[in-house]
Amino acid sequence: MPLSQPFSPQEGHAGSDFSQASEPFRRIAVEIGHVLVGQEALVHRMLIGLLTGGHLLIEGVPGLAKTTAVASLAKSISTQFQRLQFTPDLLPADLIGTQVYRPQDQSFVVQKGPIFSNLILADEINRAPAKVQSALLEAMQERQVTIGGETFPLEEPFLVMATQNPVEQEGTYPLPEAQMDRFLLKVIVDYPGRDEELLILRRMSKTAPKFEISGVTSPEEIMAARANVDEVFIDPKIEGYIVDLVMATRRPAAYGLSLEGLIQFGASPRASINLALAARANAFLDGRGYVMPEDVQNLALDVLRHRVMITYEAEAEERTSESIIREIMDHVAVP
């Protein structure tokens, strides 16, 4: 990658000790490790989502412990967890709740749905029809739902982790670009390695495997940590680097990239905001009070892969949004 002027964090921020503030999140990772084998990247991204309040879109074939990971996360922070299996016949009321008539006093009362929880696993989200996706969109973006004309705020921390199967597309409703853009990260979950799978076999090949996960933190500590993330320093050079990465997805020729005709839509300004926020959270988890270029590079692919729409010409050339983003990262100057 080309280098611009060297980056050096300010002394005051470099000397700040964020290690103690980020300790609860290291405890969470250790606790999840008692159940989950491997998948360190997924766990790390879930912690990023918790810290930033950003939602995750998790893509992977069935059987890769996506549900187990989210359930373990909820247990480790002693909070509420709901798994929602999305199907084509699902209704918005099944998600957010509805008004129920009480004949004894001839009135309607609100019966809240499963969305009123802290951690939501939306399993196979692309199998839900547009009305259900729209109801979820309001909850994700506004942190509130509307039932019968009355608005109800959702309790923080509120985090949606949605999964989709990349293999079977029959009977699915592709997520609209507006909803895709609401996800902070799109995480690709891959198969475990041989040693990891051997450990999974030894740990799970029992009729009733039992694992104990202790609550090592609380929702209050999570919310306090979010305030600390806002204090993480980000140098103007790093901010410029983030903006250049995003701008290069819209006008690649301005950055010396030969990608004409391959990108249909570039990333929105929300991508710049989310990349800066995720980089701050990454630095915080490392116990640093300042953002480094590596924080941006580690998360750029997850922030951008679902926001860069490629053309049919790109598909004909067997290019993917990931390969295009990697090419952009290789060309944009790193501070």
Short mmCIF file of C-alpha atoms in Angstrom, two decimals:
data_model
loop_
_atom_site.label_atom_id
_atom_site.label_comp_id
_atom_site.label_asym_id
_atom_site.label_seq_id
_atom_site.Cartn_x
_atom_site.Cartn_y
_atom_site.Cartn_z
CA MET A 1 0.00 0.00 0.00
CA PRO A 2 1.29 3.49 -0.78
CA LEU A 3 2.29 5.58 2.18
CA SER A 4 1.64 9.25 2.78
CA GLN A 5 3.20 11.32 5.55
CA PRO A 6 3.94 9.10 8.56
CA PHE A 7 1.29 8.99 11.25
CA SER A 8 2.20 9.37 14.92
CA PRO A 9 -0.47 9.61 17.66
CA GLN A 10 -0.50 12.57 19.99
CA GLU A 11 1.34 11.89 23.21
CA GLY A 12 -1.57 12.68 25.49
CA HIS A 13 -3.80 10.17 23.76
CA ALA A 14 -1.06 7.60 23.28
CA GLY A 15 -0.44 7.58 27.00
CA SER A 16 -4.11 7.18 27.95
CA ASP A 17 -4.85 3.87 29.63
CA PHE A 18 -8.00 2.29 28.24
CA SER A 19 -7.01 -1.21 29.32
CA GLN A 20 -9.05 -1.16 32.49
CA ALA A 21 -12.15 0.19 30.75
CA SER A 22 -11.99 -2.55 28.09
CA GLU A 23 -11.41 -5.37 30.59
CA PRO A 24 -15.09 -6.50 30.66
CA PHE A 25 -14.92 -7.23 26.95
CA ARG A 26 -11.88 -9.43 27.33
CA ARG A 27 -13.80 -11.32 30.00
CA ILE A 28 -16.69 -11.75 27.56
CA ALA A 29 -14.36 -13.19 24.90
CA VAL A 30 -12.88 -15.65 27.41
CA GLU A 31 -16.34 -16.72 28.57
CA ILE A 32 -17.59 -17.29 25.01
CA GLY A 33 -14.43 -19.33 24.37
CA HIS A 34 -15.66 -21.87 26.93
CA VAL A 35 -18.37 -22.83 24.43
CA LEU A 36 -17.28 -21.61 21.02
CA VAL A 37 -14.25 -23.09 19.26
CA GLY A 38 -12.45 -20.70 16.96
CA GLN A 39 -14.50 -17.97 15.25
CA GLU A 40 -12.35 -15.28 16.91
CA ALA A 41 -13.20 -12.84 14.12
CA LEU A 42 -16.93 -13.31 14.67
CA VAL A 43 -16.60 -12.81 18.43
CA HIS A 44 -14.46 -9.72 17.89
CA ARG A 45 -17.02 -8.24 15.48
CA MET A 46 -19.84 -8.94 17.94
CA LEU A 47 -17.93 -6.98 20.59
CA ILE A 48 -17.45 -4.15 18.07
CA GLY A 49 -21.21 -4.14 17.53
CA LEU A 50 -21.87 -4.06 21.28
CA LEU A 51 -19.50 -1.15 21.76
CA THR A 52 -20.84 0.93 18.91
CA GLY A 53 -24.51 -0.03 18.99
CA GLY A 54 -24.14 -1.15 15.37
CA HIS A 55 -25.93 -4.17 13.94
CA LEU A 56 -24.26 -7.15 12.26
CA LEU A 57 -25.15 -9.11 9.15
CA ILE A 58 -23.58 -12.56 9.45
CA GLU A 59 -23.29 -14.71 6.34
CA GLY A 60 -22.36 -18.37 6.55
CA VAL A 61 -23.65 -21.83 5.77
CA PRO A 62 -25.71 -23.64 8.45
CA GLY A 63 -23.91 -25.33 11.31
CA LEU A 64 -21.14 -22.79 11.98
CA ALA A 65 -22.35 -21.92 15.51
CA LYS A 66 -23.78 -18.50 14.66
CA THR A 67 -26.72 -19.00 17.03
CA THR A 68 -24.45 -20.41 19.73
CA ALA A 69 -22.17 -17.39 19.47
CA VAL A 70 -24.99 -14.88 19.94
CA ALA A 71 -26.63 -16.87 22.75
CA SER A 72 -23.28 -17.15 24.54
CA LEU A 73 -22.74 -13.41 24.19
CA ALA A 74 -26.12 -12.71 25.79
CA LYS A 75 -25.41 -15.04 28.72
CA SER A 76 -22.00 -13.49 29.34
CA ILE A 77 -23.50 -10.02 29.84
CA SER A 78 -26.57 -11.20 31.79
CA THR A 79 -29.10 -9.77 29.38
CA GLN A 80 -32.12 -10.79 27.34
CA PHE A 81 -31.77 -12.78 24.12
CA GLN A 82 -34.31 -13.71 21.46
CA ARG A 83 -33.84 -15.91 18.42
CA LEU A 84 -36.28 -15.15 15.61
CA GLN A 85 -36.61 -17.65 12.77
CA PHE A 86 -37.61 -15.62 9.73
CA THR A 87 -39.99 -17.34 7.30
CA PRO A 88 -41.96 -16.16 4.24
CA ASP A 89 -45.25 -16.23 6.19
CA LEU A 90 -43.95 -14.09 9.07
CA LEU A 91 -45.99 -10.98 9.85
CA PRO A 92 -44.77 -7.68 11.36
CA ALA A 93 -46.96 -8.37 14.41
CA ASP A 94 -45.02 -11.60 15.00
CA LEU A 95 -41.92 -9.45 15.39
CA ILE A 96 -42.95 -6.23 17.11
CA GLY A 97 -46.22 -7.24 18.79
CA THR A 98 -49.84 -6.18 18.35
CA GLN A 99 -52.91 -4.83 20.10
CA VAL A 100 -55.07 -7.42 21.83
CA TYR A 101 -58.73 -6.82 22.62
CA ARG A 102 -59.82 -7.42 26.22
CA PRO A 103 -63.55 -8.07 26.28
CA GLN A 104 -63.81 -7.76 30.06
CA ASP A 105 -63.12 -4.04 29.97
CA GLN A 106 -63.74 -3.49 26.23
CA SER A 107 -60.28 -2.06 25.54
CA PHE A 108 -57.15 -2.83 23.57
CA VAL A 109 -53.85 -3.56 25.28
CA VAL A 110 -50.45 -3.79 23.66
CA GLN A 111 -48.82 -7.19 23.65
CA LYS A 112 -45.13 -6.63 22.95
CA GLY A 113 -43.33 -8.95 20.57
CA PRO A 114 -39.91 -10.64 20.80
CA ILE A 115 -38.15 -7.57 19.37
CA PHE A 116 -38.30 -6.15 22.92
CA SER A 117 -35.05 -7.72 23.97
CA ASN A 118 -31.41 -6.65 24.14
CA LEU A 119 -29.82 -9.10 21.72
CA ILE A 120 -31.78 -10.27 18.69
CA LEU A 121 -30.71 -13.09 16.40
CA ALA A 122 -32.66 -12.68 13.16
CA ASP A 123 -32.07 -16.09 11.61
CA GLU A 124 -32.24 -16.20 7.79
CA ILE A 125 -33.41 -12.61 7.58
CA ASN A 126 -33.63 -12.75 3.78
CA ARG A 127 -36.54 -15.21 4.04
CA ALA A 128 -38.82 -12.54 5.53
CA PRO A 129 -41.13 -10.48 3.28
CA ALA A 130 -40.70 -6.76 2.76
CA LYS A 131 -43.21 -5.69 5.46
CA VAL A 132 -41.34 -7.62 8.15
CA GLN A 133 -37.99 -6.26 6.97
CA SER A 134 -39.47 -2.74 7.11
CA ALA A 135 -40.62 -3.26 10.71
CA LEU A 136 -37.17 -4.50 11.65
CA LEU A 137 -35.62 -1.52 9.87
CA GLU A 138 -37.43 0.93 12.15
CA ALA A 139 -36.28 -0.97 15.22
CA MET A 140 -32.67 -1.04 13.98
CA GLN A 141 -32.46 2.59 12.95
CA GLU A 142 -34.75 4.40 15.39
CA ARG A 143 -34.37 2.09 18.41
CA GLN A 144 -38.13 2.14 18.71
CA VAL A 145 -41.23 0.37 17.33
CA THR A 146 -44.72 1.59 16.62
CA ILE A 147 -47.74 -0.51 17.61
CA GLY A 148 -51.23 0.83 16.94
CA GLY A 149 -50.04 4.41 16.64
CA GLU A 150 -48.11 4.27 19.92
CA THR A 151 -44.31 4.36 19.96
CA PHE A 152 -42.27 2.25 22.34
CA PRO A 153 -38.51 2.77 22.85
CA LEU A 154 -36.28 -0.31 22.90
CA GLU A 155 -34.06 -0.94 25.89
CA GLU A 156 -30.34 -0.41 25.44
CA PRO A 157 -28.08 -2.10 24.65
CA PHE A 158 -30.04 -3.19 21.59
CA LEU A 159 -28.22 -5.21 18.96
CA VAL A 160 -29.53 -7.11 15.94
CA MET A 161 -27.39 -9.88 14.53
CA ALA A 162 -28.97 -11.15 11.35
CA THR A 163 -27.87 -14.26 9.48
CA GLN A 164 -28.32 -15.29 5.89
CA ASN A 165 -27.43 -18.44 4.02
CA PRO A 166 -25.21 -17.70 0.99
CA VAL A 167 -26.01 -21.03 -0.69
CA GLU A 168 -29.74 -21.59 -0.96
CA GLN A 169 -31.55 -18.58 -2.43
CA GLU A 170 -34.90 -20.20 -3.33
CA GLY A 171 -37.78 -18.54 -1.48
CA THR A 172 -35.71 -15.59 -0.29
CA TYR A 173 -36.32 -11.85 -0.44
CA PRO A 174 -33.03 -10.02 -1.06
CA LEU A 175 -32.45 -7.27 1.48
CA PRO A 176 -32.95 -3.80 -0.01
CA GLU A 177 -29.93 -1.53 -0.19
CA ALA A 178 -31.45 0.81 2.42
CA GLN A 179 -31.57 -1.99 4.97
CA MET A 180 -28.16 -3.38 4.06
CA ASP A 181 -26.73 0.07 4.73
CA ARG A 182 -28.11 -0.04 8.28
CA PHE A 183 -25.78 -2.87 9.22
CA LEU A 184 -22.50 -1.69 10.69
CA LEU A 185 -20.64 -4.81 9.54
CA LYS A 186 -21.19 -7.74 7.23
CA VAL A 187 -19.21 -10.67 8.63
CA ILE A 188 -18.39 -13.77 6.60
CA VAL A 189 -18.22 -16.90 8.77
CA ASP A 190 -16.07 -19.65 7.26
CA TYR A 191 -15.50 -23.31 8.07
CA PRO A 192 -13.16 -24.11 10.98
CA GLY A 193 -9.67 -25.51 10.42
CA ARG A 194 -8.83 -29.16 11.00
CA ASP A 195 -7.53 -28.71 14.55
CA GLU A 196 -10.53 -26.58 15.46
CA GLU A 197 -12.97 -29.10 14.03
CA LEU A 198 -11.24 -31.89 15.95
CA LEU A 199 -11.74 -29.91 19.16
CA ILE A 200 -15.38 -29.28 18.23
CA LEU A 201 -15.87 -33.00 17.71
CA ARG A 202 -14.38 -33.87 21.10
CA ARG A 203 -16.35 -31.18 22.87
CA MET A 204 -19.74 -31.58 21.20
CA SER A 205 -20.07 -35.26 20.21
CA LYS A 206 -22.12 -36.10 23.28
CA THR A 207 -25.82 -36.78 23.68
CA ALA A 208 -26.22 -33.73 25.92
CA PRO A 209 -23.17 -31.46 25.97
CA LYS A 210 -23.27 -29.04 28.89
CA PHE A 211 -21.50 -25.73 29.17
CA GLU A 212 -21.65 -23.13 31.86
CA ILE A 213 -21.36 -19.47 30.91
CA SER A 214 -21.18 -16.95 33.69
CA GLY A 215 -22.43 -13.39 33.45
CA VAL A 216 -19.16 -11.47 33.61
CA THR A 217 -20.51 -8.00 32.89
CA SER A 218 -23.78 -6.07 32.78
CA PRO A 219 -25.69 -3.87 30.34
CA GLU A 220 -24.73 -0.89 32.50
CA GLU A 221 -21.01 -1.61 31.97
CA ILE A 222 -21.61 -1.91 28.22
CA MET A 223 -23.27 1.50 28.10
CA ALA A 224 -20.47 3.04 30.19
CA ALA A 225 -17.89 1.59 27.80
CA ARG A 226 -19.64 3.23 24.85
CA ALA A 227 -18.94 6.62 26.40
CA ASN A 228 -15.24 5.67 26.58
CA VAL A 229 -15.22 4.76 22.90
CA ASP A 230 -16.27 8.31 22.07
CA GLU A 231 -13.12 9.53 23.87
CA VAL A 232 -10.77 7.50 21.64
CA PHE A 233 -8.70 9.97 19.62
CA ILE A 234 -8.73 9.81 15.84
CA ASP A 235 -6.14 11.90 14.02
CA PRO A 236 -7.25 14.09 11.07
CA LYS A 237 -4.90 12.06 8.83
CA ILE A 238 -6.76 8.89 9.78
CA GLU A 239 -10.08 10.62 9.15
CA GLY A 240 -8.81 11.64 5.71
CA TYR A 241 -7.74 8.05 5.04
CA ILE A 242 -11.24 6.79 5.90
CA VAL A 243 -12.88 9.36 3.63
CA ASP A 244 -10.48 8.52 0.79
CA LEU A 245 -11.32 4.81 1.03
CA VAL A 246 -15.03 5.53 0.83
CA MET A 247 -14.69 8.18 -1.89
CA ALA A 248 -12.63 5.76 -3.98
CA THR A 249 -15.65 3.43 -4.15
CA ARG A 250 -17.62 6.27 -5.80
CA ARG A 251 -15.00 7.89 -8.02
CA PRO A 252 -12.21 5.33 -8.47
CA ALA A 253 -10.65 7.16 -11.42
CA ALA A 254 -9.83 10.12 -9.15
CA TYR A 255 -7.59 7.76 -7.17
CA GLY A 256 -5.87 6.22 -10.19
CA LEU A 257 -7.99 3.07 -10.19
CA SER A 258 -9.16 1.37 -13.39
CA LEU A 259 -12.54 0.23 -12.12
CA GLU A 260 -14.81 2.03 -14.58
CA GLY A 261 -17.95 0.08 -15.32
CA LEU A 262 -17.45 -2.30 -12.39
CA ILE A 263 -19.07 -0.35 -9.56
CA GLN A 264 -22.78 0.39 -9.79
CA PHE A 265 -23.08 2.23 -6.47
CA GLY A 266 -20.34 3.25 -4.08
CA ALA A 267 -20.53 3.39 -0.30
CA SER A 268 -22.71 6.04 1.35
CA PRO A 269 -21.56 8.61 3.95
CA ARG A 270 -22.84 6.18 6.57
CA ALA A 271 -19.89 3.98 5.60
CA SER A 272 -17.43 6.72 6.60
CA ILE A 273 -19.21 7.22 9.91
CA ASN A 274 -19.35 3.51 10.66
CA LEU A 275 -15.74 2.86 9.67
CA ALA A 276 -14.52 5.61 11.99
CA LEU A 277 -16.73 4.33 14.80
CA ALA A 278 -15.63 0.72 14.31
CA ALA A 279 -11.98 1.78 14.21
CA ARG A 280 -12.43 3.61 17.51
CA ALA A 281 -14.02 0.52 19.05
CA ASN A 282 -11.20 -1.67 17.72
CA ALA A 283 -8.61 0.61 19.34
CA PHE A 284 -10.58 0.56 22.60
CA LEU A 285 -10.67 -3.25 22.64
CA ASP A 286 -6.88 -3.20 22.21
CA GLY A 287 -6.62 -0.92 25.24
CA ARG A 288 -5.51 2.10 23.20
CA GLY A 289 -6.81 5.63 23.41
CA TYR A 290 -6.02 6.44 19.77
CA VAL A 291 -6.82 5.00 16.34
CA MET A 292 -4.09 3.58 14.11
CA PRO A 293 -4.31 2.90 10.35
CA GLU A 294 -4.38 -0.83 11.17
CA ASP A 295 -7.68 -0.35 13.00
CA VAL A 296 -9.20 1.01 9.80
CA GLN A 297 -7.66 -1.67 7.60
CA ASN A 298 -8.81 -4.51 9.87
CA LEU A 299 -12.45 -3.49 9.58
CA ALA A 300 -12.70 -1.78 6.17
CA LEU A 301 -13.73 -4.95 4.34
CA ASP A 302 -16.50 -5.76 6.85
CA VAL A 303 -17.81 -2.18 6.75
CA LEU A 304 -17.73 -1.82 2.95
CA ARG A 305 -18.43 -5.24 1.42
CA HIS A 306 -22.23 -4.88 1.63
CA ARG A 307 -22.23 -1.22 0.61
CA VAL A 308 -20.39 -1.48 -2.71
CA MET A 309 -22.76 -2.69 -5.44
CA ILE A 310 -21.06 -4.15 -8.49
CA THR A 311 -22.35 -4.20 -12.07
CA TYR A 312 -23.20 -7.09 -14.37
CA GLU A 313 -19.92 -6.38 -16.17
CA ALA A 314 -18.04 -7.00 -12.94
CA GLU A 315 -19.89 -10.28 -12.42
CA ALA A 316 -19.06 -11.29 -16.00
CA GLU A 317 -15.39 -10.68 -15.18
CA GLU A 318 -15.82 -12.77 -12.00
CA ARG A 319 -15.10 -9.76 -9.82
CA THR A 320 -16.67 -9.38 -6.40
CA SER A 321 -17.21 -6.38 -4.15
CA GLU A 322 -14.50 -7.81 -1.87
CA SER A 323 -11.89 -8.00 -4.63
CA ILE A 324 -12.71 -4.42 -5.68
CA ILE A 325 -12.45 -3.15 -2.10
CA ARG A 326 -9.11 -4.92 -1.65
CA GLU A 327 -7.83 -3.24 -4.81
CA ILE A 328 -8.96 0.13 -3.48
CA MET A 329 -7.22 -0.52 -0.15
CA ASP A 330 -4.02 -1.41 -2.02
CA HIS A 331 -4.04 1.91 -3.89
CA VAL A 332 -5.23 4.50 -1.39
CA ALA A 333 -2.30 6.05 0.49
CA VAL A 334 -1.99 4.95 4.13
CA PRO A 335 -1.03 7.65 6.68
#
